[in-house]
Amino acid sequence: MSKTDTDTSRDREELGAAGSQLSTAPQEEQTILPGLGVTGWARWFWRQLTSMRVALLLLLLLSLGAIPGSLIPQTGADVSKVEDFRAAHKTLAPVYDKLGLFHVYSSVWFSAIYILLFVSLIGCIVPRTWQFVGQLRGRPPGAPRRLNRLPAHTTWRTTEDPERVREAALALLRKRRFRAHVVGDAVAAEKGYLRELGNLVFHIALIVLLVAFASGQLYKSDGTKLMVEGDGFSNALPMYDDFKSGSLFQPDDLVPFSFTLKDFKGTYELSGPNRGTARTFQARIAYNKGAYGKQTTTTIKVNEPLKIDDSKVYLVSHGYAPVITVRDGKGKVVYRDAVPLLPLDGNVTSQGVVKVMDGYRDADGKKEQLGIKAFFLPTYGGAGMEIASAFPALLNPVLNLEPYHGDLGVDSGLPQSVYQLDKSHMKDYKDAKGAQLRDNLKPGETMKLPGGAGSITFEKDVKEWAGFEIVQEPGGGWALTGALAAIFGLAGSLFIQRRRVWVRAVRGADGVTVVEMAGLGRSESAKVPEELGDLAAILYDQAPGAPDPGDPAATPDPQAVPAEGAEK
């Protein structure tokens, strides 16, 4: 064995408890394969699973596993995009199905990584927490026998009594927020416990994030609702146009509230290179929290949702709903309503369908159903601009109507979209020239159906509609709390250093007190010698140095902290 190895072993023995427990991190032990038996293998597997190395590996795997969930269409987010992907990739889609890449976050392999990481973090945190609590309840260990063997060390002689020096050192260290006490002929002090606390907070925050993420996925709900000005909404499943939720969601989990869309306001740039660009999108609503809550008026803007407990109401879309009146052959009003039309471009060129299912009779009194294709331009640009709006605001609105009569197919029991017209059992109307009847109407104008079959009026009132997305994520607040706690915990574990300081004062053979100061940190850092030098300078002022026997004029410099192994 070399002299260096011998010195290192001796240093360890001399430090003893003084150099131990500067961290709650588990000690890396030499891996020894267990003997045969279920208990031995279970113990070995548990030690591997709760090691920091495996926890970091699982965290990396979880991050990598989330990548396909962001790049590949997911059934939980958009089923239509998944079907389009399957149609476009006939060979790749079956492979993705077998690997669960179309539902990554609910797949077996992602859940396995998630659960193993959860167990690994708990297995790391519990023993470290008990160890840290034990350190807080205990006291800093006593000084090692040879302080001059520590990396940061200084010493000097003084005429002050050893008890007086120890009292001054104890007061100084406590003033600097060290935990300090007298052990024998030395003062032992320790500082920087927040480093270990930050480390534990960081790991606990990761568990909070995992739990919040899991609860958010299992109990979440996400629905959409299109509302015309004046419409009301109650947060119940039948009121949604589209709705999806987590696997453990129950209808009773919905936050009870309701609201009415008072009006929608949208403004646009009127000139310049950004002409037509939206400047303001906001919906004024009146909402009630709970069944008997007080009505409150507020405004929802883009990226400024309404928050009600765990629910958030987002404003996501906008369009126009021209008011259309349909009369039958005898002039009786059989339909009058604002018809929401879906935008096709940035200038809100819109299209939709009006379906008159009941009450209509033609000129001969025969019952029929009407289907009217509607094409709306908020700003009609004149000849040559019949197919697209020139501006998104209502500057020159024009409604193009194309009526049909017959059977809409709504009584067949098969579902159909309210925005599409099934013309398989419908007939078109002919104009005076024998062509399909189709006409542009301005607000207040009326289209006459041939043969006295009735009329269709584009009323002067053009309403607007707003599309809302109602999202409920129970774990959102916990996730935010966990993320903030993880940041602060990580900052504490990185920037706070745990260190120990010892001050020994003993009377020498010549009757003069010998003062020794030494510091030890968890890792090599310039902060420990600097802090020790600062403390030594203050203590030196209270216990000034005495001349050395061989050199009466010599006075030591307590701020000079020699390198490891050197003596002053």
Steps between C-alpha positions, in 0.01 A plus 500: 500500500633846407559782745212700341252217556620466858451873565153495344395205714640668809314824418173310477555335834592829667203692358254236617156649562631849425505430129189286484140585417574817307236372258194279514589346164512120522847351511608311189570149612676229311242290324499142622269260326274333753482135556219286373159577637208732437579726795857560387404586146215724621740689729752539218232624257369751756849642559550544126157657449545753782850602396551851366649364180186304413273793596685728257485232231123461545455878486693505173288214361183685600618809311590295194167316518311829488659596167279276279199630692585848373590404142243229421122571496331372815153347520431688822563835332375465140356175366460641148873575472578145610271362229662728241843373610384139465367571152826665393735241656362154434824322599606712796158531669470131605847519658399809692183326614694205642743735678218714638637816340152635422422505874843546654395635839263210569722229351635213709867586449457870588295410808769252607773767479274744683424261787861380535620861519235574761608204714868579450458858618307392809765238575769770478317766697372309803838386642666831416221688677538297819877545486464875453253524791751310714773747407277795589420350837866424570796732550806565285768234567799580715834612362738238361824438687723671242337809353810574291413204276186676369508688166444844660696563821662782694650542848653764727605557862327740735521613861121468547366213711377195301152534655480863391604408145243221479224733627593763242511237224160359603340845497659586165387180327146528631487861383593372152202259521706189563361226722776493760578346838804425715636144490793449736776746420350613167196671351324299225277687252311414184310698237328444166220258593282670237707324234371161609154643557502638145610162370212328678252768388611450141438126512169539682396759241566245226257263670244780528543568127453132417187475713360824356571384145333164565192650664474760225499228233263266685243755618529771234220612269510709185197617306401763244189710457394736221273778628315773314453835673221457751546123545554341840712208614492277807801284583335162441585228247189546277591867444832431329550481124805280546638342816787273606625401843740284701433136582397568863287807427139501619229748387457610862862623495404797281520832681146642529468833319313662214542804281331702227677659204390863507694616196818447305728774375772469240702785352746492209770712339333714235809598300869443455693176441312330785155585366248245620714382792300455819563758769235404756309178564294506817174350623294666771320242711289481815573189709371335815712275719295213638125460482421812703811708454489872445516607136826666401586674175849462357689500171687203356786577263740287301752345744308655791255227604232511764607290800237332717654259751676230293329606175624748243285645222708598196391709202623302198299599189260751350262540207172645381142379536264678259135496606290318238119484478323230292130525406290230338262529205232669711740755646523330839837531680634144539857586591672801648840476663860618498696241301867465597722461193854360510789719378703379201781757498655790688241744366223286655350385173250252645269221403233286664155347462147597603276197566123550527381164627144563620207726420572581137235448229533587134247692287276190476510440876734199473739441793866519406835578651730778383876501485673828419871529432626835623819679400578824689740783417538764779644745245384444144756630253273532196533334162790259485503464880190280538683201648696661784458781751726802459513580873409314823274773646136566407558780248285376208342166596352276233329162549489254212218243528444176309169331602389135465178318594416137577624265777798608710555146631488610864229241576714205390668470838846557353701790645586789270682828534301820543749668267457258208205432269413149377346563156442134410122541559475870427403694185620842401283797410517638145503867407325659198780384268485139621828526691548413865357774719775694673515863602701757697307683772586809695361559850123548478461338154283194424530209257168378352468125446353398160130414466396678819690247712596767754787737565836536678594831662844616606415718800688819573620358830834317460612345825844372589595174663792396718653158549602408854717219631427395857796317655504340844836378634489415872879474535587836345560684827703214646708480183583871521585470870721198431680677215574809712611287794728298271664820371562643847613163635743451216635853544555432871681172438726663239589833661501421872803316638488296815816546711639452850736713708693404815683730740732336754661703781739324739774622729848409378795373703633855539165624634399684180167405337521334157198569273428271205226556243407264218218468247361214295249512215308235311708571192812696425410866476672833553211609719608292802857646522367852437236469769747344741746787441225755565398327826864467607561872443205595723596253770863617480388853587338365817791269583807674355813301427791463744865513390665171413777395742763518228384823334345761732413730208316237302122509490303245303253583226181308583357558152774295336342159459761246381433215262406153613748338733697818575535653844527867584 
